[in-house]
Short mmCIF file of C-alpha atoms in Angstrom, two decimals:
data_model
loop_
_atom_site.label_atom_id
_atom_site.label_comp_id
_atom_site.label_asym_id
_atom_site.label_seq_id
_atom_site.Cartn_x
_atom_site.Cartn_y
_atom_site.Cartn_z
CA MET A 1 130.83 46.22 -32.56
CA ALA A 2 131.07 43.93 -29.47
CA LEU A 3 133.02 46.68 -27.71
CA LEU A 4 130.25 49.28 -28.45
CA LYS A 5 127.66 46.80 -27.24
CA HIS A 6 129.38 46.26 -23.94
CA LEU A 7 129.85 50.01 -23.54
CA LEU A 8 126.19 50.85 -24.17
CA LEU A 9 124.91 48.03 -21.98
CA SER A 10 127.17 48.98 -19.07
CA PHE A 11 126.31 52.63 -19.35
CA THR A 12 122.59 51.89 -19.58
CA MET A 13 122.85 49.67 -16.46
CA ILE A 14 124.63 52.31 -14.42
CA ILE A 15 121.92 54.96 -15.43
CA ILE A 16 119.12 52.60 -14.56
CA SER A 17 120.49 51.68 -11.23
CA PHE A 18 121.26 55.35 -10.33
CA VAL A 19 117.76 56.47 -11.34
CA ALA A 20 116.18 53.52 -9.46
CA CYS A 21 118.20 54.19 -6.33
CA TYR A 22 117.57 57.96 -6.39
CA SER A 23 113.88 57.45 -6.81
CA THR A 24 113.79 54.91 -3.98
CA LEU A 25 115.46 57.24 -1.55
CA GLN A 26 113.39 60.30 -2.60
CA GLU A 27 109.97 58.60 -2.19
CA ASP A 28 110.23 59.10 1.58
CA PRO A 29 113.21 61.31 2.25
CA PRO A 30 114.99 60.88 5.59
CA SER A 31 113.36 62.98 8.37
CA SER A 32 113.85 63.92 11.86
CA ILE A 33 112.59 61.56 14.50
CA TYR A 34 109.08 62.35 15.62
CA VAL A 35 107.49 60.41 18.32
CA ASP A 36 104.04 61.15 19.74
CA HIS A 37 104.65 61.35 23.44
CA SER A 38 101.00 62.32 24.22
CA PRO A 39 98.64 59.78 25.58
CA SER A 40 96.09 60.51 22.88
CA ILE A 41 96.30 57.47 20.58
CA ASP A 42 95.28 54.53 22.84
CA ASP A 43 96.33 55.01 26.48
CA GLY A 44 93.91 52.40 27.73
CA GLY A 45 92.55 54.95 30.23
CA THR A 46 95.72 54.94 32.37
CA VAL A 47 96.94 58.46 31.78
CA LYS A 48 93.53 59.86 31.22
CA ASN A 49 92.32 58.40 34.59
CA LEU A 50 95.31 59.87 36.32
CA ILE A 51 94.66 63.29 34.94
CA GLU A 52 90.99 63.14 35.89
CA GLN A 53 91.84 62.08 39.42
CA SER A 54 94.35 64.90 39.75
CA THR A 55 91.75 67.31 38.40
CA ASN A 56 89.13 66.06 40.86
CA VAL A 57 91.58 66.49 43.79
CA LEU A 58 92.37 69.99 42.66
CA SER A 59 88.65 70.80 42.41
CA LEU A 60 87.88 69.49 45.86
CA ASN A 61 90.78 71.53 47.30
CA ARG A 62 89.73 74.62 45.50
CA PHE A 63 86.08 74.08 46.70
CA ASP A 64 87.22 73.80 50.32
CA LYS A 65 89.31 76.83 50.02
CA ARG A 66 86.57 78.85 48.29
CA ASN A 67 84.22 78.37 51.24
CA SER A 68 86.64 80.21 53.43
CA LEU A 69 86.87 83.22 51.11
CA LYS A 70 84.95 86.37 51.67
CA LYS A 71 82.16 86.84 49.11
CA VAL A 72 81.54 90.28 47.71
CA SER A 73 78.42 90.63 45.54
CA VAL A 74 78.11 93.35 43.01
CA ASN A 75 74.40 93.71 44.19
CA ASP A 76 75.63 94.92 47.57
CA TYR A 77 77.26 97.92 45.81
CA GLY A 78 74.33 99.12 43.83
CA ALA A 79 74.11 96.82 40.76
CA LYS A 80 70.51 96.40 39.59
CA GLY A 81 70.83 93.58 37.23
CA ASN A 82 67.84 94.46 35.09
CA GLY A 83 69.66 94.63 31.78
CA ASP A 84 68.74 98.41 31.32
CA THR A 85 70.51 100.18 34.11
CA ASP A 86 74.27 100.93 33.78
CA ASP A 87 75.97 98.76 36.54
CA THR A 88 79.52 99.71 35.67
CA GLU A 89 80.18 101.81 38.86
CA ALA A 90 78.77 99.07 41.08
CA PHE A 91 81.25 96.61 39.61
CA LYS A 92 84.08 98.96 40.07
CA LYS A 93 83.31 99.46 43.81
CA ALA A 94 83.00 95.82 44.42
CA TRP A 95 86.23 94.96 42.61
CA ASP A 96 88.12 97.54 44.62
CA VAL A 97 87.00 95.87 47.85
CA VAL A 98 87.98 92.39 46.56
CA CYS A 99 91.31 93.39 45.14
CA SER A 100 92.44 95.41 48.20
CA SER A 101 91.41 92.77 50.75
CA GLY A 102 92.43 89.52 48.99
CA GLU A 103 91.10 86.15 50.03
CA ALA A 104 87.85 87.23 48.42
CA ILE A 105 85.34 86.39 45.55
CA LEU A 106 83.69 89.01 43.33
CA VAL A 107 80.23 87.46 42.91
CA VAL A 108 77.99 88.17 39.90
CA PRO A 109 74.58 86.59 40.68
CA GLN A 110 72.17 85.25 38.06
CA ALA A 111 70.82 88.48 36.44
CA ASN A 112 71.56 90.67 33.43
CA TYR A 113 74.11 93.37 34.08
CA LEU A 114 74.61 96.23 31.56
CA LEU A 115 78.25 97.32 31.49
CA LYS A 116 80.23 99.98 29.68
CA PRO A 117 83.98 99.49 29.26
CA ILE A 118 85.62 98.57 32.58
CA ARG A 119 89.17 97.63 33.78
CA PHE A 120 89.63 95.43 36.79
CA SER A 121 93.20 96.46 37.61
CA GLY A 122 95.76 95.10 40.05
CA PRO A 123 98.06 94.45 41.70
CA CYS A 124 95.72 92.74 44.15
CA GLU A 125 96.20 90.93 47.49
CA PRO A 126 96.53 87.17 46.99
CA ASN A 127 93.69 84.80 46.23
CA VAL A 128 91.21 86.81 44.14
CA GLU A 129 88.41 85.14 42.41
CA VAL A 130 85.57 86.25 40.12
CA GLN A 131 82.42 84.14 39.98
CA ILE A 132 80.14 85.02 37.06
CA SER A 133 76.77 83.22 37.26
CA GLY A 134 74.74 85.86 35.47
CA THR A 135 75.08 87.61 32.11
CA LEU A 136 77.25 90.55 31.38
CA ASP A 137 75.79 92.72 28.51
CA ALA A 138 78.04 95.13 26.63
CA SER A 139 76.82 98.64 25.91
CA ASP A 140 75.98 98.91 22.22
CA ASP A 141 76.49 102.70 22.09
CA PRO A 142 79.84 103.30 20.25
CA SER A 143 80.27 106.69 22.13
CA ASP A 144 80.88 104.71 25.39
CA TYR A 145 84.04 103.40 23.87
CA GLU A 146 85.66 106.73 22.89
CA ASP A 147 88.31 106.59 25.54
CA ASP A 148 89.27 103.03 24.61
CA SER A 149 87.95 101.67 21.39
CA LYS A 150 89.91 98.38 21.63
CA HIS A 151 88.52 96.84 24.89
CA TRP A 152 85.37 96.18 26.80
CA LEU A 153 86.21 93.97 29.94
CA VAL A 154 89.93 94.01 31.02
CA PHE A 155 91.66 92.21 33.82
CA ASP A 156 95.00 93.90 34.16
CA ASN A 157 98.20 93.13 36.20
CA ILE A 158 96.92 90.43 38.57
CA LYS A 159 98.61 87.33 39.99
CA LYS A 160 96.75 84.12 40.84
CA LEU A 161 93.38 85.17 39.49
CA PHE A 162 90.63 82.63 39.00
CA VAL A 163 87.55 83.54 36.78
CA TYR A 164 84.79 81.04 36.46
CA GLY A 165 81.11 80.43 37.13
CA GLY A 166 79.04 79.18 34.16
CA GLY A 167 77.71 82.61 33.24
CA THR A 168 77.68 84.49 29.92
CA ILE A 169 79.59 87.45 28.55
CA ASP A 170 77.64 88.94 25.55
CA GLY A 171 79.47 91.49 23.42
CA ASN A 172 76.32 92.70 21.58
CA GLY A 173 78.49 92.83 18.43
CA ASN A 174 75.87 93.32 15.88
CA ILE A 175 76.21 97.12 15.83
CA TRP A 176 79.95 96.81 15.24
CA TRP A 177 79.70 94.23 12.56
CA LYS A 178 77.30 96.32 10.59
CA ASN A 179 79.84 99.14 10.55
CA SER A 180 82.88 96.91 9.67
CA CYS A 181 84.74 97.63 6.43
CA LYS A 182 84.73 93.89 5.79
CA ARG A 183 80.92 94.05 5.49
CA ASN A 184 80.70 97.48 3.93
CA LYS A 185 83.58 98.24 1.74
CA LYS A 186 82.80 101.93 1.64
CA ARG A 187 83.43 102.37 5.36
CA PRO A 188 86.94 102.94 6.74
CA CYS A 189 88.49 100.06 8.74
CA LYS A 190 88.40 100.84 12.53
CA ASP A 191 89.16 98.91 15.62
CA ALA A 192 86.32 97.32 17.58
CA PRO A 193 86.52 96.28 21.29
CA THR A 194 87.74 92.86 22.43
CA ALA A 195 85.11 91.43 24.65
CA LEU A 196 87.36 89.98 27.42
CA THR A 197 91.07 90.78 27.79
CA PHE A 198 93.51 89.32 30.31
CA TYR A 199 96.64 91.52 30.22
CA ASN A 200 99.89 91.08 32.16
CA CYS A 201 98.42 88.29 34.34
CA GLU A 202 100.38 85.46 36.06
CA ASP A 203 99.09 82.12 37.31
CA LEU A 204 95.72 82.71 35.73
CA THR A 205 92.82 80.20 35.50
CA VAL A 206 89.71 80.87 33.35
CA GLU A 207 87.13 78.14 33.16
CA ASN A 208 83.47 77.30 32.48
CA LEU A 209 82.26 80.50 30.85
CA ARG A 210 80.18 81.27 27.72
CA ILE A 211 81.37 84.23 25.50
CA GLU A 212 79.28 85.17 22.62
CA ASN A 213 78.79 87.85 19.94
CA ALA A 214 81.94 89.80 20.62
CA GLN A 215 82.45 93.14 18.98
CA GLN A 216 85.70 91.81 17.54
CA ILE A 217 87.87 89.27 19.35
CA HIS A 218 86.14 87.28 22.02
CA VAL A 219 88.95 86.45 24.57
CA SER A 220 92.47 87.64 24.44
CA PHE A 221 95.46 86.60 26.52
CA GLN A 222 98.21 89.18 26.26
CA ASP A 223 101.64 89.47 27.92
CA SER A 224 100.70 86.73 30.43
CA VAL A 225 102.39 83.71 31.83
CA ASN A 226 101.23 80.35 33.28
CA VAL A 227 97.60 80.39 32.08
CA GLN A 228 94.97 77.55 32.35
CA VAL A 229 91.90 77.83 30.12
CA SER A 230 89.17 75.26 30.07
CA GLY A 231 85.41 74.72 29.44
CA LEU A 232 84.85 77.82 27.31
CA ASN A 233 82.01 77.97 24.82
CA VAL A 234 82.65 80.76 22.34
CA THR A 235 80.10 81.58 19.59
CA ALA A 236 79.31 84.18 16.94
CA PRO A 237 77.67 84.09 13.52
CA GLU A 238 79.79 82.70 10.69
CA ASP A 239 79.74 86.04 8.87
CA SER A 240 80.69 88.15 11.91
CA PRO A 241 84.02 89.92 10.94
CA ASN A 242 87.33 89.50 12.83
CA THR A 243 85.53 87.71 15.80
CA ASP A 244 88.44 85.42 16.71
CA GLY A 245 87.54 83.01 19.52
CA ILE A 246 90.72 82.78 21.70
CA HIS A 247 93.57 85.08 20.85
CA VAL A 248 97.07 84.50 22.29
CA THR A 249 99.59 87.35 22.24
CA ASN A 250 103.08 87.29 23.75
CA THR A 251 101.97 84.79 26.32
CA GLN A 252 104.09 81.88 27.56
CA ASN A 253 103.01 78.48 29.08
CA ILE A 254 99.25 78.58 28.27
CA GLN A 255 97.01 75.49 28.15
CA ILE A 256 93.70 75.71 26.46
CA SER A 257 91.49 72.63 26.82
CA SER A 258 87.93 71.19 26.43
CA SER A 259 86.43 74.16 24.69
CA VAL A 260 83.95 74.62 21.82
CA ILE A 261 84.51 77.63 19.48
CA GLY A 262 82.51 78.71 16.50
CA THR A 263 82.87 82.33 15.11
CA GLY A 264 83.50 84.30 11.99
CA ASP A 265 87.26 84.14 12.19
CA ASP A 266 90.01 81.95 13.78
CA CYS A 267 88.86 79.61 16.47
CA ILE A 268 92.26 80.06 18.11
CA SER A 269 94.87 82.47 16.90
CA ILE A 270 98.40 82.45 18.19
CA VAL A 271 100.66 85.43 17.39
CA HIS A 272 104.04 87.06 18.10
CA GLY A 273 105.85 86.40 21.28
CA SER A 274 103.89 83.32 22.23
CA LYS A 275 105.75 80.22 23.46
CA ASP A 276 104.73 76.86 24.88
CA VAL A 277 101.02 77.03 23.95
CA GLU A 278 98.95 73.88 24.12
CA ALA A 279 95.42 73.45 22.78
CA THR A 280 93.79 70.10 23.55
CA ASP A 281 90.35 68.68 23.00
CA ILE A 282 89.09 71.59 20.90
CA THR A 283 85.95 71.62 18.83
CA CYS A 284 86.18 74.33 16.11
CA GLY A 285 83.55 75.36 13.58
CA PRO A 286 82.41 77.43 11.89
CA GLY A 287 85.31 79.92 11.37
CA HIS A 288 88.76 80.00 9.92
CA GLY A 289 90.27 77.18 11.87
CA ILE A 290 93.22 77.11 14.31
CA SER A 291 95.89 79.52 13.14
CA ILE A 292 99.46 80.56 14.00
CA GLY A 293 99.73 84.12 12.79
CA SER A 294 99.53 86.22 11.05
CA LEU A 295 103.14 87.08 11.62
CA GLY A 296 105.52 89.58 10.09
CA ALA A 297 103.08 92.35 9.06
CA GLY A 298 104.70 95.73 8.53
CA LYS A 299 108.25 94.31 8.30
CA SER A 300 107.99 93.30 12.00
CA LYS A 301 110.35 90.75 13.59
CA GLU A 302 108.27 88.16 15.34
CA PHE A 303 108.78 84.71 17.00
CA VAL A 304 106.47 81.89 17.87
CA SER A 305 107.58 78.47 19.19
CA GLY A 306 106.57 75.40 21.18
CA ILE A 307 103.00 75.11 19.84
CA ARG A 308 101.03 71.84 20.46
CA VAL A 309 97.55 71.30 18.99
CA ASN A 310 96.25 67.85 20.01
CA ARG A 311 92.84 66.16 19.78
CA ALA A 312 90.77 68.72 17.78
CA LYS A 313 87.61 68.37 15.77
CA ILE A 314 87.42 70.97 12.97
CA PHE A 315 84.24 71.18 10.82
CA GLY A 316 82.89 73.56 8.16
CA THR A 317 85.76 75.95 8.47
CA LYS A 318 87.75 77.86 5.77
CA ASN A 319 90.97 76.46 7.18
CA GLY A 320 91.94 73.55 9.36
CA VAL A 321 95.40 74.08 10.92
CA ARG A 322 97.10 77.18 9.37
CA ILE A 323 100.34 79.04 9.59
CA LYS A 324 100.21 82.40 7.93
CA THR A 325 103.05 85.04 7.62
CA TRP A 326 103.53 88.24 5.60
CA GLN A 327 106.42 88.87 3.14
CA GLY A 328 108.76 91.54 4.41
CA GLY A 329 108.84 90.29 7.98
CA SER A 330 111.58 88.43 9.90
CA GLY A 331 111.88 86.03 12.67
CA SER A 332 110.60 82.39 12.94
CA ALA A 333 107.69 80.04 13.69
CA SER A 334 109.18 76.74 14.94
CA ASP A 335 108.74 73.60 17.04
CA ILE A 336 105.09 73.18 16.07
CA GLN A 337 102.94 69.97 16.22
CA PHE A 338 99.42 69.33 14.94
CA GLN A 339 98.26 65.93 16.23
CA ASN A 340 95.19 63.68 16.27
CA ILE A 341 92.85 66.07 14.37
CA GLU A 342 89.51 65.21 12.59
CA MET A 343 88.61 67.32 9.63
CA ASP A 344 85.03 67.55 8.29
CA ASN A 345 84.32 69.50 5.11
CA VAL A 346 87.20 71.94 5.71
CA THR A 347 88.31 74.03 2.73
CA ASN A 348 92.07 74.05 3.54
CA PRO A 349 92.65 71.29 5.99
CA ILE A 350 96.45 71.74 6.10
CA ILE A 351 97.91 74.99 4.98
CA ILE A 352 101.05 77.12 5.30
CA ASN A 353 100.85 80.55 3.62
CA GLN A 354 103.99 82.68 3.62
CA ASN A 355 102.48 85.10 1.19
CA TYR A 356 99.58 86.13 3.33
CA CYS A 357 98.03 89.52 2.72
CA ASP A 358 94.64 90.94 3.49
CA LYS A 359 95.10 94.27 1.85
CA LYS A 360 94.00 95.50 -1.59
CA LYS A 361 95.62 93.92 -4.64
CA LYS A 362 98.34 96.54 -5.39
CA PRO A 363 99.87 96.60 -1.93
CA CYS A 364 99.88 92.79 -1.90
CA LYS A 365 101.83 92.60 -5.16
CA LYS A 366 104.48 94.91 -3.65
CA LEU A 367 104.81 92.66 -0.63
CA LEU A 368 105.50 89.64 -2.83
CA SER A 369 108.71 91.31 -4.06
CA LYS A 370 110.15 91.65 -0.52
CA LYS A 371 113.45 89.92 0.27
CA SER A 372 112.74 88.73 3.71
CA ALA A 373 110.22 86.45 5.43
CA ILE A 374 109.41 84.63 8.69
CA GLN A 375 111.27 81.31 8.75
CA ILE A 376 108.91 78.37 9.25
CA LYS A 377 110.62 75.24 10.37
CA ASN A 378 110.27 72.01 12.46
CA VAL A 379 106.52 71.46 11.96
CA LEU A 380 104.90 68.02 12.40
CA TYR A 381 101.47 67.08 11.13
CA GLN A 382 100.53 63.73 12.68
CA ASN A 383 97.34 61.61 12.63
CA ILE A 384 95.12 63.97 10.71
CA THR A 385 92.10 62.48 8.92
CA GLY A 386 88.82 63.55 7.24
CA THR A 387 87.36 65.44 4.37
CA SER A 388 88.34 68.55 2.34
CA ALA A 389 85.72 70.88 0.78
CA SER A 390 88.28 71.67 -1.96
CA ASP A 391 90.37 69.63 -4.29
CA ILE A 392 93.57 70.80 -2.50
CA ALA A 393 93.71 69.26 1.04
CA VAL A 394 97.29 70.09 1.66
CA ARG A 395 98.69 73.51 0.65
CA PHE A 396 102.21 74.64 1.33
CA ASP A 397 102.83 78.10 -0.31
CA CYS A 398 106.20 78.92 1.11
CA SER A 399 108.75 81.70 0.37
CA ASP A 400 111.20 81.15 -2.49
CA LYS A 401 113.74 83.15 -0.46
CA PHE A 402 113.10 81.47 2.95
CA PRO A 403 111.55 78.08 2.18
CA CYS A 404 109.78 76.02 4.78
CA GLN A 405 112.18 73.64 6.46
CA GLU A 406 111.77 70.25 8.27
CA ILE A 407 108.11 69.84 7.51
CA VAL A 408 106.85 66.33 8.35
CA LEU A 409 103.61 64.57 7.38
CA GLN A 410 102.90 61.45 9.31
CA ASN A 411 99.77 59.24 9.06
CA ILE A 412 97.61 61.70 7.01
CA ASP A 413 94.45 60.57 5.31
CA LEU A 414 92.45 63.38 3.70
CA GLN A 415 90.04 63.09 0.80
CA CYS A 416 87.47 65.26 -0.89
CA GLU A 417 83.98 65.35 0.39
CA GLY A 418 82.19 62.63 -1.44
CA GLY A 419 85.22 60.28 -1.50
CA ASP A 420 87.20 61.51 -4.40
CA ASP A 421 91.02 61.73 -4.09
CA ALA A 422 92.35 65.12 -2.88
CA ASP A 423 95.48 66.62 -4.08
CA ALA A 424 98.41 68.54 -2.52
CA MET A 425 100.15 71.78 -3.69
CA CYS A 426 103.62 72.40 -2.46
CA ASN A 427 105.95 75.34 -3.27
CA ASN A 428 109.41 75.92 -1.77
CA VAL A 429 109.13 73.34 1.03
CA GLU A 430 111.52 70.77 2.56
CA LEU A 431 109.10 67.94 3.13
CA SER A 432 109.26 64.32 4.59
CA TYR A 433 106.72 61.56 4.94
CA LEU A 434 106.26 58.95 7.63
CA GLY A 435 103.71 56.23 7.48
CA HIS A 436 100.61 56.37 5.30
CA VAL A 437 100.20 59.86 3.81
CA ARG A 438 97.37 60.86 1.44
CA PRO A 439 97.61 63.11 -0.52
CA ARG A 440 101.24 63.77 -1.17
CA CYS A 441 102.72 66.76 -2.85
CA ASN A 442 102.54 66.55 -6.73
CA SER A 443 100.86 63.25 -6.26
CA LYS A 444 99.79 62.90 -9.86
CA LYS A 445 103.24 63.51 -11.21
CA ARG A 446 104.70 61.30 -8.37
CA LYS A 447 102.43 58.37 -9.44
CA ALA A 448 103.73 58.55 -12.95
CA PHE A 449 107.35 59.02 -11.87
CA THR A 450 107.00 56.03 -9.40
CA THR A 451 105.59 53.87 -12.16
CA ILE A 452 108.50 54.56 -14.50
CA THR A 453 111.09 54.09 -11.75
CA SER A 454 109.43 50.92 -10.66
CA ILE A 455 109.85 49.58 -14.22
CA LEU A 456 113.50 50.63 -14.28
CA LYS A 457 114.10 48.93 -10.91
CA TYR A 458 112.54 45.72 -12.16
CA PHE A 459 114.76 45.56 -15.26
CA SER A 460 117.72 46.48 -12.99
CA CYS A 461 116.92 43.41 -10.91
CA VAL A 462 116.49 41.28 -14.02
CA TYR A 463 119.78 42.36 -15.29
CA VAL A 464 121.49 41.67 -12.04
CA ARG A 465 119.94 38.16 -11.72
CA TYR A 466 120.39 36.93 -15.26
CA ALA A 467 123.26 38.92 -16.79
CA GLY A 468 125.43 39.77 -13.80
CA TRP A 469 125.56 36.39 -12.19
CA ASN A 470 126.04 34.64 -15.49
CA LYS A 471 129.03 37.00 -16.05
CA LEU A 472 130.32 35.90 -12.55
CA ARG A 473 129.95 32.18 -13.38
CA ALA A 474 131.62 32.65 -16.74
CA LEU A 475 134.40 34.83 -15.40
CA GLU A 476 137.10 32.40 -16.76
CA ARG A 477 135.53 32.75 -20.29
CA ILE A 478 135.64 36.49 -20.33
CA SER A 479 138.93 37.31 -18.68
CA ASN A 480 139.92 39.12 -21.88
CA GLN A 481 137.06 41.46 -21.31
CA GLY A 482 138.01 42.38 -17.73
CA PHE A 483 137.64 46.06 -18.11
CA TRP A 484 134.01 45.91 -19.26
CA PHE A 485 133.16 43.24 -16.74
CA GLY A 486 134.51 45.69 -14.11
CA ILE A 487 132.05 48.32 -15.33
CA GLU A 488 129.17 45.92 -15.28
CA PHE A 489 130.07 44.69 -11.85
CA ALA A 490 130.05 48.32 -10.55
CA ALA A 491 126.47 48.57 -11.91
CA ILE A 492 125.65 45.36 -10.11
CA PHE A 493 127.17 46.71 -6.99
CA LEU A 494 125.33 50.00 -7.27
CA SER A 495 122.01 48.15 -7.68
CA PHE A 496 122.65 46.08 -4.57
CA HIS A 497 123.73 49.17 -2.68
CA CYS A 498 120.52 50.94 -3.70
CA HIS A 499 118.36 48.00 -2.29
CA ALA A 500 120.46 47.88 0.73
CA LYS A 501 119.85 51.51 1.39
CA GLN A 502 116.10 51.06 0.82
CA ILE A 503 115.93 48.33 3.47
CA GLU A 504 118.06 50.37 5.81
CA LYS A 505 115.78 53.41 5.29
CA PHE A 506 112.66 51.25 5.95
CA SER A 507 114.12 49.85 9.16
CA SER A 508 115.24 53.22 10.35
CA HIS A 509 111.90 54.83 9.86
CA ASN A 510 109.88 51.93 11.46
CA LYS A 511 112.09 51.70 14.58
CA HIS A 512 110.91 55.25 15.54
CA LEU A 513 107.20 54.47 15.20
CA LYS A 514 106.31 53.66 18.72
CA THR A 515 103.41 51.61 19.76
CA PRO A 516 100.69 53.14 21.89
CA PHE A 517 101.99 51.01 24.86
CA GLU A 518 105.47 52.45 24.36
CA ILE A 519 104.12 55.92 23.95
CA VAL A 520 102.16 55.78 27.32
CA HIS A 521 105.03 54.15 29.24
CA GLN A 522 107.55 56.62 28.03
CA ASN A 523 105.64 59.23 29.94
#
C-alpha cells in the first residue's frame, strides 16, 4: 500500500509540474526581438525638430530654385477656366512646352478647368513642376473615356517631377457610382477611371493637394520608385464604391505622410510588387481602413514587403489595419509593422484574412478548397489602442495549409465601444505577445486555463516546500526508499526548472523593451 502511495504521489507531482511549466511557457511564447526604432513614442522633440528643420531648409531651397524656373500658364495656350469649356487641348500644349524645355513650371491658376482624359507623358527635360492652384473638373460623359476607361489624369515616364499647389482635383464620380454593380446588382461590373495616376515615375514628389469624388481610385502610384507624398486631403462619400484613397502598386521606396483620407473603400491600399512603403501621420475615416492587398487573386504569384504604418488615427471604418489575400495564390507578405495607432469605433481594428473573396458565394466556396495561399509572416502590431465597433477586435483568419507565421502583438489595448471587453478570434496563426495585450486569442478559454494551471502551480510549490524539503531533511530515515525519493526529487527539480525558465523568459522579454530615451538615441 505504501509503495502504491509513493508511486501515485510521485506520478501526480510530475504531471502537475509538467502542466504548470508548459502553461507558464505558453502564456507568452518566445518571440523575435522587436524594438521600435521610430521616434514616435516620446522623443522629447529632438528627432521631430531635426526633421522639421531639414524640411524647412529643403522648402527654402526649393522656393529659391522655383523662382528661377520658367512659368508656363495653361491660360496662355487657350484654357478658359470657366468650368464649361473643354480645356484639354490647352493643357496638352502647355505640357509639351514644359516637358520639352525643362526648368519650367506648368501653372494652373485659380479657376475651374474642365478636362477629358489626358496623359502628361515623358521623358522630359530635368526639373519639371506642376503647380495646381485651381480646380480640375473631370468630364462626367462616359463616352469621353471610351479609348481608356481606367484613367483620367496620368503622369507617365517622368523623372524628378514635383506636383503641388493647394488646388483641387474633382473626379465628378457620382455618375460612375450610380452605374456601379456594387450599387446596382443588376448591372455588369465595369472599370471606372482612376482620378490621378503616376506611372513609371522616378524621384517623384506630390504634396498639398485635395482630391475628391474620384470615379474609382483617387490617387494611384504604379511602377514607380523614390516617391514622397504629403499633405493630401482625399474625400468621397462613405457609400461611394471602390474609391480607394491612395493605391500603391509595384512601387518601391514610397513615403506617405501627413494626409487625411476618408472614402468609400481603403484609405491606403498596398498591393503586389510594392516594397519599402511608409505611411506616417495618417488620419483615416470613413472607409475600409489601411490595407495590404488584396493579393493572390486569380492564382497569381505576388510579393509585398517592408511595410511600415506609424502614427495613424483610424475612426468609423470597417477595418483598421488589414492584410487580405485570396486562396489559390502564391508568394508572400512579410516584414510588416503597424505601430502607434489609435482606433475609434472601428469594426475590425486588427484583421488578417487569408480567405478573402468578393465574388458570389459559389465561386468563393471553390476558392476555399485551393491548396496554395500567400504566405503571411513577420508582422508586428505595436502600441495600438482604442475601441472596436464589434465584439471581435482582433481577427486572424489564416490558411490551414499556409498558416500565418511570426505574428507579434505588443502593447495592445482594444475594447468594445462602451467599455465592454472585446475578444479575439485566431485560426491557424503562430502568435506571440509582448507587454500588455488585450484582447488575446481565445481569451475566455485562456482565462479558465490560466486559473486551473495557477492552482496546479500553487500546489506544486506547496509540495516542493513542505514535502520535498522534508524528504531531504529526513533522507537518512528513508534511505530504504531511495528509488521513490529519486522520482520525487526529479519532480522537485522539474518544478524548480520550470520556475527558473519563467524567470529567464521574463528577463529575456524585458531586456528588449527599450525606453523612449534608448529608442531615440539608437537612431
